[in-house]
mmCIF file of C-alpha atoms in Angstrom:
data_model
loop_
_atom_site.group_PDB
_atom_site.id
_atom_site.type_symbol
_atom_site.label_atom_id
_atom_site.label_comp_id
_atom_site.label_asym_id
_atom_site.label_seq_id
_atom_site.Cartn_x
_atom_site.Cartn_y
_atom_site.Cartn_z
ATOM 1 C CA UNK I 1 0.671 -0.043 17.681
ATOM 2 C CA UNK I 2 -1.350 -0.284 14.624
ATOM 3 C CA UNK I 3 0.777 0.383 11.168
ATOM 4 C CA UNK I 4 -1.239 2.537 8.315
ATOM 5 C CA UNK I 5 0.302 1.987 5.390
ATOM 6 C CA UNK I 6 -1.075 4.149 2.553
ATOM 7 C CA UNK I 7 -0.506 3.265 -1.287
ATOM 8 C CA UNK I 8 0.732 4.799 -3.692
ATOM 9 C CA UNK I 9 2.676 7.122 -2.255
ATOM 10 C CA UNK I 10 1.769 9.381 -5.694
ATOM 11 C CA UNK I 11 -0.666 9.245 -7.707
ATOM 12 C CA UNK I 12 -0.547 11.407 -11.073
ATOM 13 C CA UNK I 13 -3.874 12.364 -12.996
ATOM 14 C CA UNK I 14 -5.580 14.376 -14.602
ATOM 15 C CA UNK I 15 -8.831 16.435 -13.682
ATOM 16 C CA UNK I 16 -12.032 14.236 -14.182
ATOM 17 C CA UNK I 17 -10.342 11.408 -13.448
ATOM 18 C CA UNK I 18 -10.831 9.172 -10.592
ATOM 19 C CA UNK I 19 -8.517 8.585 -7.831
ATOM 20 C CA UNK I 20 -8.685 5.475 -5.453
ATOM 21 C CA UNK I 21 -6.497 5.394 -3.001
ATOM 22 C CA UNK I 22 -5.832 3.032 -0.321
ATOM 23 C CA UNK I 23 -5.295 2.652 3.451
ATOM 24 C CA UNK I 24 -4.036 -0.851 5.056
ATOM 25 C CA UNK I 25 -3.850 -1.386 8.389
ATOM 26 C CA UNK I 26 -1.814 -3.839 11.019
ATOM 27 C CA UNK I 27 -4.420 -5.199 12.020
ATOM 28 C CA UNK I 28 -8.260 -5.418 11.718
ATOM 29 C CA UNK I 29 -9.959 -2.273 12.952
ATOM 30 C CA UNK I 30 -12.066 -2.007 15.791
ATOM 31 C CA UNK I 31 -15.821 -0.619 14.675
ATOM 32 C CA UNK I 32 -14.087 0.362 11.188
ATOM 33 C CA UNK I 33 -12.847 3.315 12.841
ATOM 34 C CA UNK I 34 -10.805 4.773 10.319
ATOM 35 C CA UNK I 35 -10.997 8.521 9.144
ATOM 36 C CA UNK I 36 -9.746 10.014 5.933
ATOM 37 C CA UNK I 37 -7.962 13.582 6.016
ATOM 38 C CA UNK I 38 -7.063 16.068 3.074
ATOM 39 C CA UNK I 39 -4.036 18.672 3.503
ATOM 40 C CA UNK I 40 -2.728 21.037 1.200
ATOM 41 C CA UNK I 41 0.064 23.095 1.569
ATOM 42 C CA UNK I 42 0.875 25.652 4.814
ATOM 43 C CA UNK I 43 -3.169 24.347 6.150
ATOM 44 C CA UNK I 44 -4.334 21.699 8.298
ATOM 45 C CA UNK I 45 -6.044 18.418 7.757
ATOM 46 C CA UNK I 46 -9.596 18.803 6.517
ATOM 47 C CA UNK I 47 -12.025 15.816 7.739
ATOM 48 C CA UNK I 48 -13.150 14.174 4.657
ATOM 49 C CA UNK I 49 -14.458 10.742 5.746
ATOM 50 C CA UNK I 50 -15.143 9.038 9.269
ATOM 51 C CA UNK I 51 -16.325 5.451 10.474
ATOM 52 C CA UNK I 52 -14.466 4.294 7.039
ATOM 53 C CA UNK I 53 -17.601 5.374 4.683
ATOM 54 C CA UNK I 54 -19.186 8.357 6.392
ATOM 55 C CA UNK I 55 -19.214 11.837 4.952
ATOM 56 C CA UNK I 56 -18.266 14.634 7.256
ATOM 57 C CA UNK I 57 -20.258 18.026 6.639
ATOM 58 C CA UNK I 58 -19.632 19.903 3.723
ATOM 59 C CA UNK I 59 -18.032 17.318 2.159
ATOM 60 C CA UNK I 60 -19.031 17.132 -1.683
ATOM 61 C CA UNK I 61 -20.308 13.296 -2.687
ATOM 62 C CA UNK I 62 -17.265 13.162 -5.054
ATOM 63 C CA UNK I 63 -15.265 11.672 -2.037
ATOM 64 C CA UNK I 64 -16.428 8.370 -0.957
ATOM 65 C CA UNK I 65 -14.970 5.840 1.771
ATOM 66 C CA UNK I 66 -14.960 2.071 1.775
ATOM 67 C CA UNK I 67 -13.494 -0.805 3.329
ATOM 68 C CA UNK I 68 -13.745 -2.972 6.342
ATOM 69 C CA UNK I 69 -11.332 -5.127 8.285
ATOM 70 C CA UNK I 70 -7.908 -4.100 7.439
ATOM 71 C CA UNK I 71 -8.360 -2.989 3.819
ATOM 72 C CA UNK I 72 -10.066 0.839 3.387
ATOM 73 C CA UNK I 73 -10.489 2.785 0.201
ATOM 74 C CA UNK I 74 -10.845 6.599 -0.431
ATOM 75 C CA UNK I 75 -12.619 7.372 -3.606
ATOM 76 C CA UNK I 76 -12.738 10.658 -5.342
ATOM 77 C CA UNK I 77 -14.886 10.108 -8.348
ATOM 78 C CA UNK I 78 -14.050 13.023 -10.224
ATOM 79 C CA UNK I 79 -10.826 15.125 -9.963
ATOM 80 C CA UNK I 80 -11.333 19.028 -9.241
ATOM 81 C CA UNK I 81 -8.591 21.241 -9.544
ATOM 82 C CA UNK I 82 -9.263 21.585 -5.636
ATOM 83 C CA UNK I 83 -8.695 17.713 -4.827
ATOM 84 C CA UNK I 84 -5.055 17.582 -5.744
ATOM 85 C CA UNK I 85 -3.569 17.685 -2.419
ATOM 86 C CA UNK I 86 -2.277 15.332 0.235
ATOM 87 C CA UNK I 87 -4.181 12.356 1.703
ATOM 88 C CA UNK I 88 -4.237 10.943 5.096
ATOM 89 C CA UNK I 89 -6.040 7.903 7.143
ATOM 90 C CA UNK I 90 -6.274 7.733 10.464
ATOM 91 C CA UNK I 91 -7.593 4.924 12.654
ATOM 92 C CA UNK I 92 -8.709 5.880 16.271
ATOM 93 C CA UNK I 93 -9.949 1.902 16.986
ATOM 94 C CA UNK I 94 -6.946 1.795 19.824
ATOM 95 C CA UNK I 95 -5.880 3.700 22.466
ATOM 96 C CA UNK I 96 -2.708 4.813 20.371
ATOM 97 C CA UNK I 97 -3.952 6.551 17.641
ATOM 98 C CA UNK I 98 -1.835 6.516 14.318
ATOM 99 C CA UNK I 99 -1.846 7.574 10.686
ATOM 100 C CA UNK I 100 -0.629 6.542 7.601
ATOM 101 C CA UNK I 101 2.130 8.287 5.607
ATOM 102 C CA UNK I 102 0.026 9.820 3.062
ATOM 103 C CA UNK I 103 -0.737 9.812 -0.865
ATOM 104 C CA UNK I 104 -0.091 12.805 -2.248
ATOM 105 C CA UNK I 105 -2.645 13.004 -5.410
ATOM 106 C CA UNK I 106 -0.782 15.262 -7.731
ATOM 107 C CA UNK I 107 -1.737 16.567 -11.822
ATOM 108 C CA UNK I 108 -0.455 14.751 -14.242
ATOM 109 C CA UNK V 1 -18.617 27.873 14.288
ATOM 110 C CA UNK V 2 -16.509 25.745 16.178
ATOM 111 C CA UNK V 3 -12.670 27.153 15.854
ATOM 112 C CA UNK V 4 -9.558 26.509 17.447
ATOM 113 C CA UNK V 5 -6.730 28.883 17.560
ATOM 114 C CA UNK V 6 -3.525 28.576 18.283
ATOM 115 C CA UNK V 7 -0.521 30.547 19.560
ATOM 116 C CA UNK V 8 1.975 31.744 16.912
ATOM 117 C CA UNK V 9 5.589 30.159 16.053
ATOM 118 C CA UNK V 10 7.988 29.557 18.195
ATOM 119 C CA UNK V 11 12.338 29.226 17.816
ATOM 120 C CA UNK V 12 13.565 27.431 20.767
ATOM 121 C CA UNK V 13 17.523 25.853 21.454
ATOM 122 C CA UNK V 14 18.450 22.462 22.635
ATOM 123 C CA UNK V 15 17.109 21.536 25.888
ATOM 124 C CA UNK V 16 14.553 23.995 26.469
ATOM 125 C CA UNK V 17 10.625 23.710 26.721
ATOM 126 C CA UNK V 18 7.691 25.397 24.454
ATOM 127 C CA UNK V 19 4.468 25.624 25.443
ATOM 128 C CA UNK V 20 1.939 26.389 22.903
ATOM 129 C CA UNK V 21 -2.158 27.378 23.248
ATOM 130 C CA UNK V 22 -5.440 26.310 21.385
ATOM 131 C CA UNK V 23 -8.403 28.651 21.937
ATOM 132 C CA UNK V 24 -11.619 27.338 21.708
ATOM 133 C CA UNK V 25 -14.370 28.981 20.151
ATOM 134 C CA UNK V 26 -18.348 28.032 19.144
ATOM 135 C CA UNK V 27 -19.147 24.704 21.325
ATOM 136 C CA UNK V 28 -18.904 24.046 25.164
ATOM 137 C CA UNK V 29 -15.096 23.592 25.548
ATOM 138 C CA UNK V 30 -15.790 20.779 28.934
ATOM 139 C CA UNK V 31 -18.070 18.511 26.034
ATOM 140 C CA UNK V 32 -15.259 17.111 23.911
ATOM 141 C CA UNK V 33 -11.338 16.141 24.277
ATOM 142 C CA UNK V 34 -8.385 17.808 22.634
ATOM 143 C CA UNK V 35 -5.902 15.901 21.157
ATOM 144 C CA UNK V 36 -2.304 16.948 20.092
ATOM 145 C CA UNK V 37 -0.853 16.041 16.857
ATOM 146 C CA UNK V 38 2.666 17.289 15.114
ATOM 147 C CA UNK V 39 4.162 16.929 11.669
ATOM 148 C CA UNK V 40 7.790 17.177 11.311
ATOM 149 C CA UNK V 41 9.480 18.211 7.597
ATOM 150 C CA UNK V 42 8.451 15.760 5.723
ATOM 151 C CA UNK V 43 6.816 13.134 8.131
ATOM 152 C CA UNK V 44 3.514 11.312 8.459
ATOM 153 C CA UNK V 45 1.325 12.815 11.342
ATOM 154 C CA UNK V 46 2.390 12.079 14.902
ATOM 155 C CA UNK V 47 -0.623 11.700 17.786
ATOM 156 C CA UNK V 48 1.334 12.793 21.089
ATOM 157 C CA UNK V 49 -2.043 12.925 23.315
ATOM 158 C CA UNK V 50 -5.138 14.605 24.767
ATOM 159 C CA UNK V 51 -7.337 15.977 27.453
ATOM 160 C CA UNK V 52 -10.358 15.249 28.911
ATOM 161 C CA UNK V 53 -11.436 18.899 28.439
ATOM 162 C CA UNK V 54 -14.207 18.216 31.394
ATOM 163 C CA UNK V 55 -12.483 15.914 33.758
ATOM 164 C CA UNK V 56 -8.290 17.294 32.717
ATOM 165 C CA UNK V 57 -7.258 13.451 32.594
ATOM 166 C CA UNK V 58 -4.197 13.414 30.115
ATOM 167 C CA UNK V 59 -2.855 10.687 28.281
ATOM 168 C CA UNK V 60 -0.073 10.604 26.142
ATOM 169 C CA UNK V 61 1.645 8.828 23.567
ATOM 170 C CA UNK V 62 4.726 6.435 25.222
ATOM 171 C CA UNK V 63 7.118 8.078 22.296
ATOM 172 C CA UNK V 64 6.781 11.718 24.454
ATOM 173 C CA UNK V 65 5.962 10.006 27.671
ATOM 174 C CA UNK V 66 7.873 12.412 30.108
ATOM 175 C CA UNK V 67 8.366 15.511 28.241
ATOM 176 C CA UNK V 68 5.012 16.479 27.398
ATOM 177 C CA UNK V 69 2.199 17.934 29.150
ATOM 178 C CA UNK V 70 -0.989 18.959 28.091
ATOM 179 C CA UNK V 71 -3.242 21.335 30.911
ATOM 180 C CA UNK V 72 -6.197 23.413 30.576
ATOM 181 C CA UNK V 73 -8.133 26.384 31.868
ATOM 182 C CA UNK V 74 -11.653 25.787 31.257
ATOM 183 C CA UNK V 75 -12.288 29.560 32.022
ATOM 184 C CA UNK V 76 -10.433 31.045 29.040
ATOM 185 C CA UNK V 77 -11.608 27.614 26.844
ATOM 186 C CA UNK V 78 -7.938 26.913 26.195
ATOM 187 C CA UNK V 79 -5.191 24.137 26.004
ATOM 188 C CA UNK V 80 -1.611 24.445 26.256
ATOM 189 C CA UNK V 81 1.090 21.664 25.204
ATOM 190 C CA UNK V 82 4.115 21.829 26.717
ATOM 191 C CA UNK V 83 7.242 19.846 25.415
ATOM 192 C CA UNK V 84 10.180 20.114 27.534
ATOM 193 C CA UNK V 85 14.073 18.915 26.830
ATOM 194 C CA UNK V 86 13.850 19.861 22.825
ATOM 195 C CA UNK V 87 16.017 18.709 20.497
ATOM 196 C CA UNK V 88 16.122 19.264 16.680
ATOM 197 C CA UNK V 89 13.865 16.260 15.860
ATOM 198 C CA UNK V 90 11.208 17.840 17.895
ATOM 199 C CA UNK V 91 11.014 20.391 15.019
ATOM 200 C CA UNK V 92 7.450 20.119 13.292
ATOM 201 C CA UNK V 93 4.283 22.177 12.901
ATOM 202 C CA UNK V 94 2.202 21.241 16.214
ATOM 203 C CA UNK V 95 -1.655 20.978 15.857
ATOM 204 C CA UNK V 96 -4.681 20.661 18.283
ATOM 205 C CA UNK V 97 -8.035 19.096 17.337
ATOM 206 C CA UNK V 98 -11.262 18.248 18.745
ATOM 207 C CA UNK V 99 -12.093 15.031 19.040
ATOM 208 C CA UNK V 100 -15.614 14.656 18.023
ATOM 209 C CA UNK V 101 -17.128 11.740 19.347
ATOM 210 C CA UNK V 102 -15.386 10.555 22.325
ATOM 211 C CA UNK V 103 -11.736 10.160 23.463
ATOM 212 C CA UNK V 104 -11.216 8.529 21.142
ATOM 213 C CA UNK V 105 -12.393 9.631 17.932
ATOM 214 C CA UNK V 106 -12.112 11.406 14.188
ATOM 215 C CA UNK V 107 -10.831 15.200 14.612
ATOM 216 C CA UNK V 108 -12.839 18.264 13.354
ATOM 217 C CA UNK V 109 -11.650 20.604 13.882
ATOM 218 C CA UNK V 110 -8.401 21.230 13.433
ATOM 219 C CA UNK V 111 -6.225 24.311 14.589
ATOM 220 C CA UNK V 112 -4.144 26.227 12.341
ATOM 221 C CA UNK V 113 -0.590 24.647 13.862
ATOM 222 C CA UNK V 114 2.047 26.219 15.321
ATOM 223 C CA UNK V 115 6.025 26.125 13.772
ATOM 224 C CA UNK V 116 8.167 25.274 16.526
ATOM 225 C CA UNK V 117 11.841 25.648 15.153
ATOM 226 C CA UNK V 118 14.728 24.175 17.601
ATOM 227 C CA UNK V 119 18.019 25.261 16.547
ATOM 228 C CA UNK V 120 21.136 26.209 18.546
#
């Protein structure tokens, strides 16, 4: 099984400012298949990023993905009210598909 | 646009099964797989499996291996989950999502979830 571990487990700011959060894995990633998901309360995950760096439609350019390997980055380059929610990767490289634990990005 | 939507909550005791639905809506329910995913109080998300939508070949994650089930009925563009011998740890909000590109694959998207309480 491949272990997402997801750091920090909060992160406190303010609107405007920029988040980076970060998504490790067990080991290296087939393809960089790794997704990024946003929840907020009572609602289900929203597809933010796929194939570690792609945008999924609709998705404003404020989010960004990065990272290769075992080491993947979610950027949000500007905090909107809307962003502060919680955070998930995903990788879908084996057979047993996992996720990490979350950051929850909340205002500071 | 392509929507999935699923049955409403359920309160079930020890031992007993739930089977919850995802209605498809907007794309050609045989082109893509459905996977299963659940989120107990305060947990990370939990894959449990998926369908081959066209061909109905199941697999499912070893953790659940046993007590769940996933069918479909490509007529009514639906998938049920079934989880059978619950117990209170099997409490969670239950979610079904397309899988895009492939079996295996980034989900969009997802249902709305369904609350499935066990309590005695």
């Amino acid at each position: 099984e491949i272990v997402l571990t997801q750091s920090p487990g909060t992160l406190s700011l303010s609107p405007g400012e920029r988040a980076t959060l970060s998504c490790r894995a067990s080991q290296s990633l087939l393809s960089n298949f790794l997704a990024w998901y946003q929840q907020k309360p009572g609602q289900a995950p929203r597809l933010l990023i796929y194939g570690a760096s792609s945008r999924a439609t609709g998705i404003p350019d404020r989010f960004s993905g990065s990272g290769s390997g075992t080491d993947f980055t979610l950027t949000i380059s500007r905090l909107e009210p809307e962003d502060f929610a919680l955070y998930y990767c995903q990788q879908y490289g084996s057979s047993l598909l996992t996720f990490g634990g979350g950051t929850k990005v909340e205002i500071k | 646009q392509v929507r999935l939507v699923q049955s409403g909550a359920e309160v079930k005791r020890p031992g007993a099964s739930v089977k919850v639905s995802c209605k498809a809506s907007g794309y050609t329910f045989t082109n893509h797989a459905l996977h299963w995913v659940r989120q107990a109080p305060g947990q990370r998300l939990e894959w449990m499996g998926w369908i081959n939508a066209g061909t109905g070949n199941t697999k499912y994650s070893q953790n659940l291996e046993g007590r769940v089930t996933i069918t479909r009925d490509t007529y009514a563009s639906t998938a049920y989950m079934e989880l059978s011998s619950l117990r209170s740890e099997d409490t969670a909000v239950y979610f079904c999502a397309i899988a895009v590109a492939g079996l295996y694959s980034w989900f969009d998207p997802w249902g709305q979830g369904t609350l499935v309480t066990v309590s005695s």
